[in-house]
Amino acid sequence: MGLNCVQTLFCLVLVRYVLAERKCCPPGQVLLMRKDVCWEPKTNVTEPVPLKCKMRPIRFIKNYYVNDKNELKLHLGEDFPDETVTDNSYCIGNHTTIRDVNMSNTKAVALVCADQEEEIIDDKILGYTMIVSVIFLVMTILVYSFLPELRDVQGKSIINFCTSLAFGLGVLVIMKLMVYNDMGWCAVRGKYNGAIFLMFIFVKCAITYYLSA
C-alpha cells in the first residue's frame, strides 16, 4: 500500500514537472542551433525534440514569457498585442553550438510551432534557389558593365534592374535562412525589401517604355 502511494506521488510530481516546464530537452541536454534536436555533450548523442509540429518550429530568444496558465506569450512589438501560444505548441530550453561541450555559452530559447497547415516548399530550399538567382543576376550585371557596346541607355537600365532585383532577393535569402531572433528586425527587413521591389518595378517600367518607344 505504501509503495503504491509512493509511485502515485512520483507520477504526479513527474506529470506536474512536464506540464509546468514544457522543456524541450531532458536535464543535461541542450538544443543545437539551427537543428531541432537535443544534444548530450558528454556522449555526443542527439535525439529529436519531442515537440510535434507540422512544419519546422520558429525560435525566439527574447520577448517571451510563460503565464500562470502555462501559455507562452510572445511580445511582437509595441504596435501589436501579445501573441498567445498554447501549452502543446511550444517548448522552452537552452541552445548552443556543437563546439560548446561544457555548455558555458548557452542561451534561453523558445520553440514555437508555426500556425500553418502545411509547408509546400521548405524555406531553406527557397533560400538556396534565390542564392542561385542572385549569382546569375550578378553575372548579368558584370557582363553589361564590362562590355562597352552594351552600356547604352537600355544596358544601364538593365544593370539597375538586375541590381535592384539582386538586392531584393538577397534580403529574402537572409529572411529565409536566418533564425528569427527579433521580430522587430524581421519587420525592418520586410519593409526594406518592399522598397527594393518598388525600385525594381519602376526600373522595369522604364525598360518597357524604352523598348516600346
Short mmCIF file of C-alpha atoms in Angstrom, two decimals:
data_model
loop_
_atom_site.label_atom_id
_atom_site.label_comp_id
_atom_site.label_asym_id
_atom_site.label_seq_id
_atom_site.Cartn_x
_atom_site.Cartn_y
_atom_site.Cartn_z
CA MET A 1 0.00 0.00 0.00
CA GLY A 2 2.79 2.36 0.94
CA LEU A 3 4.68 1.52 -2.26
CA ASN A 4 1.64 2.33 -4.39
CA CYS A 5 1.29 5.71 -2.67
CA VAL A 6 4.94 6.50 -3.36
CA GLN A 7 4.59 5.51 -7.02
CA THR A 8 1.43 7.59 -7.39
CA LEU A 9 3.09 10.60 -5.77
CA PHE A 10 6.13 10.23 -8.03
CA CYS A 11 3.92 10.08 -11.13
CA LEU A 12 2.02 13.20 -10.05
CA VAL A 13 5.26 15.10 -9.47
CA LEU A 14 6.61 13.98 -12.84
CA VAL A 15 3.42 14.97 -14.67
CA ARG A 16 3.39 18.38 -12.97
CA TYR A 17 7.04 18.93 -13.90
CA VAL A 18 6.36 18.15 -17.56
CA LEU A 19 3.22 20.29 -17.71
CA ALA A 20 4.70 23.23 -15.82
CA GLU A 21 8.04 23.47 -17.54
CA ARG A 22 7.35 22.36 -21.11
CA LYS A 23 11.04 21.65 -21.50
CA CYS A 24 12.39 20.85 -24.97
CA CYS A 25 15.13 18.57 -23.64
CA PRO A 26 15.70 16.47 -20.52
CA PRO A 27 18.24 17.62 -17.89
CA GLY A 28 21.83 17.54 -19.12
CA GLN A 29 20.88 18.15 -22.76
CA VAL A 30 20.61 21.33 -24.83
CA LEU A 31 19.22 22.31 -28.20
CA LEU A 32 21.62 22.73 -31.08
CA MET A 33 21.48 25.95 -33.07
CA ARG A 34 19.84 25.56 -36.49
CA LYS A 35 18.84 21.98 -35.63
CA ASP A 36 15.70 20.83 -33.84
CA VAL A 37 17.47 18.16 -31.80
CA CYS A 38 18.51 17.70 -28.17
CA TRP A 39 22.25 17.17 -27.72
CA GLU A 40 24.13 15.37 -24.96
CA PRO A 41 27.66 16.89 -24.96
CA LYS A 42 29.33 14.12 -22.94
CA THR A 43 28.27 11.29 -25.25
CA ASN A 44 27.76 13.47 -28.38
CA VAL A 45 24.35 11.87 -28.91
CA THR A 46 21.36 13.71 -30.40
CA GLU A 47 17.66 12.95 -30.33
CA PRO A 48 14.66 14.73 -31.88
CA VAL A 49 12.83 17.38 -29.91
CA PRO A 50 9.58 15.93 -28.53
CA LEU A 51 7.62 18.93 -29.82
CA LYS A 52 5.47 17.76 -32.73
CA CYS A 53 4.90 20.43 -35.39
CA LYS A 54 3.55 20.20 -38.92
CA MET A 55 6.48 22.31 -40.08
CA ARG A 56 9.79 23.42 -38.61
CA PRO A 57 9.26 25.44 -35.40
CA ILE A 58 10.30 29.09 -35.07
CA ARG A 59 12.86 30.09 -32.43
CA PHE A 60 12.53 33.09 -30.13
CA ILE A 61 15.45 34.09 -27.91
CA LYS A 62 13.75 37.05 -26.20
CA ASN A 63 10.46 38.91 -25.77
CA TYR A 64 8.56 35.91 -24.45
CA TYR A 65 7.31 34.64 -21.10
CA VAL A 66 5.10 31.89 -19.67
CA ASN A 67 1.98 32.90 -17.73
CA ASP A 68 0.18 31.09 -14.91
CA LYS A 69 -1.88 29.05 -17.40
CA ASN A 70 1.28 27.54 -18.95
CA GLU A 71 0.68 29.61 -22.09
CA LEU A 72 3.60 31.19 -23.91
CA LYS A 73 3.23 34.91 -24.56
CA LEU A 74 5.17 36.43 -27.48
CA HIS A 75 5.77 40.19 -27.47
CA LEU A 76 5.97 41.06 -31.18
CA GLY A 77 6.21 44.83 -30.79
CA GLU A 78 4.60 47.89 -29.26
CA ASP A 79 2.04 48.13 -32.06
CA PHE A 80 0.86 44.53 -31.72
CA PRO A 81 -0.87 42.64 -28.89
CA ASP A 82 0.99 39.76 -27.29
CA GLU A 83 0.52 36.50 -29.19
CA THR A 84 -0.66 33.54 -27.12
CA VAL A 85 0.71 30.04 -27.75
CA THR A 86 -1.00 27.06 -26.12
CA ASP A 87 0.99 24.65 -23.97
CA ASN A 88 1.04 21.89 -26.61
CA SER A 89 2.52 24.14 -29.31
CA TYR A 90 5.76 25.25 -27.70
CA CYS A 91 8.66 24.21 -25.52
CA ILE A 92 11.44 26.14 -23.79
CA GLY A 93 15.08 25.33 -23.19
CA ASN A 94 18.64 26.43 -23.91
CA HIS A 95 20.51 26.25 -27.20
CA THR A 96 24.18 26.41 -28.12
CA THR A 97 26.67 25.33 -30.78
CA ILE A 98 28.17 21.85 -31.06
CA ARG A 99 31.57 23.28 -30.05
CA ASP A 100 30.25 24.33 -26.64
CA VAL A 101 30.95 20.98 -24.97
CA ASN A 102 30.94 22.49 -21.46
CA MET A 103 27.60 24.26 -22.11
CA SER A 104 29.11 27.54 -20.91
CA ASN A 105 27.64 29.69 -23.70
CA THR A 106 24.01 28.61 -23.75
CA LYS A 107 21.10 30.96 -24.37
CA ALA A 108 17.46 30.60 -23.38
CA VAL A 109 15.17 29.89 -26.33
CA ALA A 110 11.54 29.07 -27.03
CA LEU A 111 10.49 26.77 -29.88
CA VAL A 112 7.05 27.59 -31.26
CA CYS A 113 5.04 25.66 -33.81
CA ALA A 114 4.12 27.88 -36.75
CA ASP A 115 0.38 28.36 -37.23
CA GLN A 116 0.22 26.93 -40.75
CA GLU A 117 -1.47 23.81 -42.05
CA GLU A 118 1.29 22.54 -44.30
CA GLU A 119 4.50 23.62 -45.94
CA ILE A 120 4.72 23.12 -49.69
CA ILE A 121 8.40 24.02 -50.12
CA ASP A 122 10.92 24.22 -47.31
CA ASP A 123 12.25 27.72 -46.60
CA LYS A 124 15.85 26.52 -46.94
CA ILE A 125 15.18 25.27 -50.48
CA LEU A 126 13.68 28.65 -51.39
CA GLY A 127 16.69 30.42 -49.87
CA TYR A 128 19.24 28.33 -51.77
CA THR A 129 17.42 28.75 -55.10
CA MET A 130 17.34 32.51 -54.50
CA ILE A 131 21.12 32.43 -53.97
CA VAL A 132 21.46 30.85 -57.43
CA SER A 133 19.27 33.62 -58.88
CA VAL A 134 21.40 36.29 -57.20
CA ILE A 135 24.58 34.75 -58.66
CA PHE A 136 23.20 34.83 -62.21
CA LEU A 137 21.94 38.39 -61.73
CA VAL A 138 25.42 39.47 -60.60
CA MET A 139 26.93 37.76 -63.66
CA THR A 140 24.50 39.66 -65.88
CA ILE A 141 25.47 42.93 -64.20
CA LEU A 142 29.17 42.21 -64.78
CA VAL A 143 28.63 41.38 -68.47
CA TYR A 144 26.72 44.60 -69.12
CA SER A 145 29.24 46.62 -67.11
CA PHE A 146 32.40 45.36 -68.85
CA LEU A 147 31.17 45.36 -72.47
CA PRO A 148 31.17 48.95 -73.85
CA GLU A 149 28.68 48.16 -76.62
CA LEU A 150 26.09 47.17 -74.00
CA ARG A 151 26.47 50.27 -71.85
CA ASP A 152 23.83 52.35 -73.63
CA VAL A 153 20.62 53.64 -72.04
CA GLN A 154 18.94 50.26 -72.28
CA GLY A 155 22.01 48.49 -70.89
CA LYS A 156 22.23 50.84 -67.91
CA SER A 157 18.53 50.32 -67.24
CA ILE A 158 19.06 46.55 -67.28
CA ILE A 159 22.01 46.95 -64.87
CA ASN A 160 19.81 48.93 -62.46
CA PHE A 161 17.01 46.40 -62.94
CA CYS A 162 19.27 43.44 -62.09
CA THR A 163 20.88 45.29 -59.18
CA SER A 164 17.53 46.08 -57.56
CA LEU A 165 16.31 42.52 -58.05
CA ALA A 166 19.56 41.05 -56.69
CA PHE A 167 19.37 43.22 -53.54
CA GLY A 168 15.74 42.27 -53.02
CA LEU A 169 16.42 38.56 -53.42
CA GLY A 170 19.44 38.90 -51.12
CA VAL A 171 17.23 40.25 -48.35
CA LEU A 172 14.77 37.40 -48.93
CA VAL A 173 17.65 34.92 -48.64
CA ILE A 174 18.51 36.37 -45.23
CA MET A 175 14.87 36.14 -44.13
CA LYS A 176 14.58 32.52 -45.30
CA LEU A 177 17.85 31.13 -43.94
CA MET A 178 18.47 33.10 -40.74
CA VAL A 179 16.85 32.22 -37.42
CA TYR A 180 14.14 34.64 -36.29
CA ASN A 181 15.73 36.16 -33.19
CA ASP A 182 14.00 39.54 -33.22
CA MET A 183 10.63 40.16 -34.87
CA GLY A 184 11.40 43.90 -34.99
CA TRP A 185 14.37 43.31 -37.28
CA CYS A 186 12.20 40.96 -39.32
CA ALA A 187 9.74 43.82 -39.90
CA VAL A 188 12.59 46.17 -40.87
CA ARG A 189 13.91 43.66 -43.41
CA GLY A 190 10.41 43.23 -44.83
CA LYS A 191 9.92 46.99 -45.28
CA TYR A 192 13.39 47.35 -46.83
CA ASN A 193 12.62 44.51 -49.21
CA GLY A 194 9.35 46.18 -50.19
CA ALA A 195 11.21 49.38 -51.07
CA ILE A 196 13.73 47.41 -53.14
CA PHE A 197 10.97 45.73 -55.14
CA LEU A 198 9.24 49.07 -55.73
CA MET A 199 12.51 50.29 -57.25
CA PHE A 200 12.66 47.07 -59.26
CA ILE A 201 9.15 47.65 -60.66
CA PHE A 202 9.98 51.28 -61.53
CA VAL A 203 13.08 50.29 -63.50
CA LYS A 204 11.13 47.51 -65.22
CA CYS A 205 8.54 50.05 -66.35
CA ALA A 206 11.32 52.32 -67.61
CA ILE A 207 12.84 49.49 -69.67
CA THR A 208 9.43 48.58 -71.10
CA TYR A 209 8.80 52.21 -72.08
CA TYR A 210 12.24 52.47 -73.72
CA LEU A 211 11.73 49.28 -75.75
CA SER A 212 8.27 50.31 -76.91
CA ALA A 213 9.37 53.83 -77.90
#
